[in-house]
Coordinates of C-alpha atoms in Angstrom, one line a residue:
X24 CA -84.0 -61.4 8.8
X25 CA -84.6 -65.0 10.1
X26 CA -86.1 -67.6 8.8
X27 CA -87.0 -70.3 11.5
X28 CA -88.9 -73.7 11.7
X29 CA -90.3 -73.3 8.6
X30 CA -90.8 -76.6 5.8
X31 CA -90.6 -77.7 2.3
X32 CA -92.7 -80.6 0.8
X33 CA -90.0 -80.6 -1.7
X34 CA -86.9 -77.8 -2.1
X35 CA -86.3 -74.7 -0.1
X36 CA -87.2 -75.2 3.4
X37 CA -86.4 -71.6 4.3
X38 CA -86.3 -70.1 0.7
X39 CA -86.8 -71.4 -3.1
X40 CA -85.0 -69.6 -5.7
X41 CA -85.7 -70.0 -9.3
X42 CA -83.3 -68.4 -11.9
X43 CA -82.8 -65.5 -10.2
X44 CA -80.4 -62.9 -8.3
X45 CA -80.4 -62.4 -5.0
X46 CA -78.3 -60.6 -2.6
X47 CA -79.1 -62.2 1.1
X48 CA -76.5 -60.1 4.2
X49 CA -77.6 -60.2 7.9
X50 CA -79.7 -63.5 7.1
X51 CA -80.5 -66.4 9.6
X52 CA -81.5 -70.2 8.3
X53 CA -82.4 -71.9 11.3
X54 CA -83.9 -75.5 12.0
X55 CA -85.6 -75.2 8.8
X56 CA -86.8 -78.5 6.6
X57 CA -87.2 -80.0 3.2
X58 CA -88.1 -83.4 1.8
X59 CA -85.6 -83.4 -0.6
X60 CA -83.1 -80.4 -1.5
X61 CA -82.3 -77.4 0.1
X62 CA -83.6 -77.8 4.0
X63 CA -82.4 -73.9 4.6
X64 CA -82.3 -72.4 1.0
X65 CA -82.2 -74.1 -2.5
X66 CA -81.1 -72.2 -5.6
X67 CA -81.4 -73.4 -9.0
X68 CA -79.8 -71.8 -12.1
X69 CA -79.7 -68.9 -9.7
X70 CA -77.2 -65.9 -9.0
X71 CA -77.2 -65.6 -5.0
X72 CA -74.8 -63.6 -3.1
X73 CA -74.6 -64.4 0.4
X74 CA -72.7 -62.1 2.8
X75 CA -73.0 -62.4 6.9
X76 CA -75.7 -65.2 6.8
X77 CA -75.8 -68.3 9.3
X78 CA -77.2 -71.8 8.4
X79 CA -78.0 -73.9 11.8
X80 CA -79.8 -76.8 12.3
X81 CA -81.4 -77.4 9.2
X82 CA -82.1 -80.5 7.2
X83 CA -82.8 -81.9 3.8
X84 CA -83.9 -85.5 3.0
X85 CA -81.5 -85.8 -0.3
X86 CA -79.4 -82.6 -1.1
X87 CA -77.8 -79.6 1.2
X88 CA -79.0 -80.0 4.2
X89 CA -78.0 -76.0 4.7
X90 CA -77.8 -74.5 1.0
X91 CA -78.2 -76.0 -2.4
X92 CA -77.2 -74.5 -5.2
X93 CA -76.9 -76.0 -8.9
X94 CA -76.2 -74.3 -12.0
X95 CA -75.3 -70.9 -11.2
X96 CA -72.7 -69.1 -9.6
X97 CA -73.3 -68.1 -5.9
X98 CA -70.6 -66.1 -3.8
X99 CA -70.8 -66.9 0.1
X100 CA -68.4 -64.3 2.3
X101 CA -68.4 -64.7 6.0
X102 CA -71.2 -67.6 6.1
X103 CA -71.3 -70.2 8.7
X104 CA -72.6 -73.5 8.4
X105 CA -73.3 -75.6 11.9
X106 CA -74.9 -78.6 12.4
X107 CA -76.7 -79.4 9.5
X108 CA -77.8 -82.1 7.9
X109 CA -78.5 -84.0 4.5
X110 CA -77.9 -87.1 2.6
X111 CA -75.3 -85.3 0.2
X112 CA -73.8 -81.9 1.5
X113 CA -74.7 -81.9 5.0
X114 CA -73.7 -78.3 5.3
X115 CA -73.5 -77.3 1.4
X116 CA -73.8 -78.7 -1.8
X117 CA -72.7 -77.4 -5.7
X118 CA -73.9 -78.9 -8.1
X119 CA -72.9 -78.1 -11.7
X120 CA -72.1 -74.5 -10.7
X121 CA -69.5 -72.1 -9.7
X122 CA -68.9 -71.3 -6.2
X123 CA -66.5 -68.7 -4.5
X124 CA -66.5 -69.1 -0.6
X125 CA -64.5 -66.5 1.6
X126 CA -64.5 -66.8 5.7
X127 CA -67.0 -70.1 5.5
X128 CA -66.7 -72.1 8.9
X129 CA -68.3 -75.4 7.9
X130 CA -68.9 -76.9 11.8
X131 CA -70.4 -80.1 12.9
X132 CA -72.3 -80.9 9.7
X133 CA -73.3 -84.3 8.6
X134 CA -74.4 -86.3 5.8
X135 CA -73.9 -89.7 4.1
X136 CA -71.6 -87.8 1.5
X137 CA -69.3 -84.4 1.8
X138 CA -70.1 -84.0 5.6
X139 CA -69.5 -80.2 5.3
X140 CA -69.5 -79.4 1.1
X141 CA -70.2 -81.5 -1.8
X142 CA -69.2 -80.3 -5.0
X143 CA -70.7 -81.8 -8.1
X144 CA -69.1 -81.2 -11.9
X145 CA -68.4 -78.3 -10.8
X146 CA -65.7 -75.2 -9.6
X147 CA -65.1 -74.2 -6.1
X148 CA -62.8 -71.3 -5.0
X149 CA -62.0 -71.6 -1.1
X150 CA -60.3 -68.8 0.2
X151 CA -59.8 -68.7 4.3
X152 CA -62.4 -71.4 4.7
X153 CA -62.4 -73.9 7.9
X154 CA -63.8 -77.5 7.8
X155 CA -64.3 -78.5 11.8
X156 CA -65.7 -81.2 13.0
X157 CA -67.6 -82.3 10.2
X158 CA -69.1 -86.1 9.5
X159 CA -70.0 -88.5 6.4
X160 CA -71.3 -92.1 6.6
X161 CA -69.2 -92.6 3.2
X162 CA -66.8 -89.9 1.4
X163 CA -65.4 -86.5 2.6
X164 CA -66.1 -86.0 6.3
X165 CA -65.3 -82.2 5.2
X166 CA -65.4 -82.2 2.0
X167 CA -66.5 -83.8 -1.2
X168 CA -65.3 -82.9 -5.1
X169 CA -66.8 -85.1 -7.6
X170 CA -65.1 -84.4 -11.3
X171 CA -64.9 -80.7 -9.8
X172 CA -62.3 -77.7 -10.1
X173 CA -61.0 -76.7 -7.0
X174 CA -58.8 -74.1 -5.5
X175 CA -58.2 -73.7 -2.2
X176 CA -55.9 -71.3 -0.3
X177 CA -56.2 -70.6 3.4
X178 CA -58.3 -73.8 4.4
X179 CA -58.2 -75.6 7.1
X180 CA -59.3 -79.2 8.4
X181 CA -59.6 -80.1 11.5
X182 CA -61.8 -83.4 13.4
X183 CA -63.6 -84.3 10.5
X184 CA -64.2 -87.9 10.3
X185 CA -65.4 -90.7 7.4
X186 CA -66.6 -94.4 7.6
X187 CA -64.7 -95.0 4.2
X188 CA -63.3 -91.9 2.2
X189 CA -61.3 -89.0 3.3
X190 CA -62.4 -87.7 6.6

């Protein structure tokens, strides 16, 4: 399944979930758009589980430019995040929620904060996840954690670049 060139006015350029569980694997987000959160998928108080999906090219004007999710728990395995693009979480961004990434290549992303993943009062579990080349005007060129719970094992940084905070 692909979802291409397709726009928001608001959230959930590609798809909008609302308190719900879905199970996305084999799934394509490419060069979609929102106005604020979400430019390839936005999830709120949802229960997605991602496996084998690519984000590309998509863009948000606030919030996760590739994924948003807040107030849920999502699992991501063997998801890839490439030039995307938002104001916070270029690539990704967690807000309030509990994450669990496995094999997540976050790749040339940008945004003014958390270049590749933001992660908001929240947890993240990064397990063999790789942060490349990734950009923010302001704080964490790959990644972001604001008053968040991290553990990370297997990840990797490499060319990721800030104006002010962590690169």
């Amino acid at each position: 399944v692909t979802f291409n060139r397709n726009s928001a006015g608001v959230s959930g350029g590609g798809i909008a979930d609302d308190r719900s569980h879905q199970t996305l694997e084999n799934v394509s987000f490419l060069n979609n758009v929102a106005a604020e959160n979400g430019g390839g998928m936005y999830t709120y108080e949802g229960y997605p589980t991602l496996s084998s999906v690519v984000f590309s090219e998509n863009t948000s004007n606030f919030e996760g430019g590739g994924f948003y999710t807040a107030i849920g728990d999502a699992i991501l395995e063997n998801v890839n995040f490439s030039q995307n693009s938002g104001n916070t979480g270029g690539g990704m961004i967690n807000k309030k929620g509990d994450i669990s990434l496995t094999q997540v290549l976050f790749e040339g992303n940008t945004a003014f904060s958390g270049g590749g993943l933001h992660s908001y009062l929240g947890s993240a579990s990064l397990v063999d996840v790789t942060f490349l080349g990734n950009d923010s005007l302001h704080s964490g060129g790959g990644l972001y954690t604001y008053q968040s719970y991290s553990d990370l094992q297997q990840v990797s940084f490499t060319n990721n670049t800030s104006q002010s905070l962590g690169g």
